[in-house]
Amino acid sequence: MPADAVLHVAGARPNFPKAAPVIRALDRHGVRQRLVHTGQHYDDRMSEVFFRQLRLPEPDLNLGVGSGSHASQTAAVMTGLEELMVADRPALTVVYGDVNSALAAALVAAKLGIPVAHVEAGLRSFDRSMPEEINRVVVDHVSDLLFATSPDALAHLETEGIATEKVHLVGNPMIDTLLANLDRFDVAGIRAALALPERYVVATLHRPGNVDDAADAVDLVKAMHSVADHLPVVLPLHPRGRRHLENAGLLSHRAMRVIEPLGYLEFVSLVRGAAVVVTDSGGVQEETTMLGVPCLTLRPNTERPITITHGTNRLVTRSTLAEAVASTLATGRLAARATPPLWDGAAGERIARIIAATL
Ligand code: UD1
Ligand code: UDP
C-alpha cells in the first residue's frame, strides 16, 4: 500500500452505502485508496449485492472473519488488520458507523499511531445495553477526524470532551447514496415483482433487543401479526432473527410475507412505495426521513433523534405497534418537513475535501 494511501475498513451491510460516496469523492480528489472488507457480513445479499449496485470498488482484501461472539469477531478483525497495517502503513484509516468492524479497525489504527477518521461520529442512544453504543463511544474517543451527520452529534462530542477542531458536521453519506440513486428506485417494478397491492407495510428486524430472545420473539410475532391484520407486510428478514422469529410462528399469518434480505435498489424501492415502515434499523430511520415515508421504530430509544424532529419517525413498543400502524394509516403521509441540515447529497465531497487537506 502506498504510504499516503487512505485505508477504508467496511464489513457490514450499513457500511457500504456510507462508504460508496466517500470513496468516489476521494477518487475525484486524486487520493490513493485501499478498501478492506472485514467479512463481518458475507452472504451475497448482505454484502456483494451492494458492491455491484453501488459500483463500489472490489475490496483489496477480504479478511473473511465471518460471524462469532463480539470478542471473537472483533479480535479476528483486529488481528487481520494489525498485520496489514504494520506491513503497509496507511496515512489514515476511515471507519464507518457503529459496527464491530469499525471498533476493531479504530482500535488497531489508534494503537499503531495511525490517524482514524470516523464517519457518522457522535450519535448516541445513551443505552449501553446496545453493543453499537459501546462501539460509537470507543471509536469516537480514539478518532482524530470525526465526521458528524447531525447537529445533536456535535453536542454529544463536546459534552464528552472531544476537541471541537477534530469534529466536522458534514451531512449524511448514506443520504448521498439515496439521492444519487433516486432514478434507479422502481416502486412499480418491485410491487409487481412481489405481487403487492397499492398499500403495504415494509418491516425490517434485526436488533438483539428484538430478535435474540425466544420469549420476546413470541410477543414480537404477535405484534407483527396484528399489523398484518390491517395490511400485507413484507419483511426482508435479516439472517440474525430468522430462527427465533420463525420458531415463534412468524410465517403463520397469510398476510405476512417473509423474504430474503433485498438488494439496496430493490429494498429502497420497496420502502419508497410503502404506506408505513416498521423497523429497528438505524439506516432505515434515516432513509424514510428523506423519502417522507412514515416510520415506526420498534425500539425504546434512537441515536438518530433528527429522524423524529425532522422526519416521519416515531418510537413504538410491541404493545403500541398495531395501534400506531392503524393511526398512521388513517393520517396518511404528512407534509414534508425541513430536511436535516446538509442532507443534500454532498457529504462525501465534504469529507473528501477535509481528508485531502489533512493528508
Ligand atoms: C451487525 C451490527 C449492527 C448492524 C447490523 C446491520 C455489530 C455489533 N452489529 O449486526 O450494528 O445494525 O450488522 O445489518 O457489529 N449472518 C448471516 N450472514 C451474514 C451475516 C450475518 O447469516 O452475511 C448471521 C449469523 O448468524 C450471525 C448473525 O447474522 O451470527 C449476526 O451477524 P453479526 O455481524 O454478528 O451482527 P448483526 O446482527 O448482523
Ligand atoms: N437494506 C437493504 N436490504 C434490506 C434491508 C436493508 O439494502 O433487505 C439497506 C437499507 O436500505 C440501508 C441499510 O441496508 O441502506 C441498513 O442496514 P441495516 O438495517 O442492516 O443496519 P443499521 O442501519 O441498522 O445498522
Coordinates of C-alpha atoms and ligand atoms in Angstrom, one line a residue, residues 13-14 17 50 174 206-207 236 261-264 267-268 281-283 287, ligand 2:
R13 CA -24.4 -4.1 5.3
P14 CA -24.9 -0.5 6.5
P17 CA -23.9 2.8 1.3
F50 CA -24.1 -3.6 -2.6
M174 CA -25.9 7.3 3.4
H206 CA -32.5 -7.4 13.5
R207 CA -31.7 -5.8 16.8
P236 CA -37.0 -8.9 4.1
P261 CA -32.8 -9.6 2.5
L262 CA -33.1 -7.5 -0.6
G263 CA -30.5 -5.7 -2.6
Y264 CA -30.2 -2.0 -1.9
F267 CA -35.2 -2.5 -0.8
V268 CA -35.3 1.3 -1.1
S281 CA -32.7 -0.3 11.7
G282 CA -30.6 2.9 12.1
G283 CA -30.2 3.5 8.3
E287 CA -33.9 6.8 4.6
Ligands
UDP2 N1 -31.1 -2.6 3.3 C1 -31.1 -3.4 2.2 N2 -31.8 -4.5 2.1 C2 -32.6 -5.0 3.1 C3 -32.6 -4.2 4.3 C4 -31.9 -3.1 4.4 O1 -30.4 -3.0 1.2 O2 -33.2 -6.0 2.9 C5 -30.3 -1.4 3.5 C6 -31.0 -0.2 3.9 O3 -31.7 0.5 2.8 C7 -29.9 0.7 4.5 C8 -29.0 -0.4 5.1 O4 -29.4 -1.6 4.5 O5 -29.2 1.3 3.5 C9 -29.3 -0.5 6.6 O6 -28.7 -1.6 7.1 P1 -29.2 -2.4 8.4 O7 -30.6 -2.1 8.7 O8 -28.8 -3.8 8.3 O9 -28.2 -1.7 9.6 P2 -28.4 -0.5 10.6 O10 -28.6 0.7 9.7 O11 -29.5 -0.8 11.5 O12 -27.1 -0.5 11.3

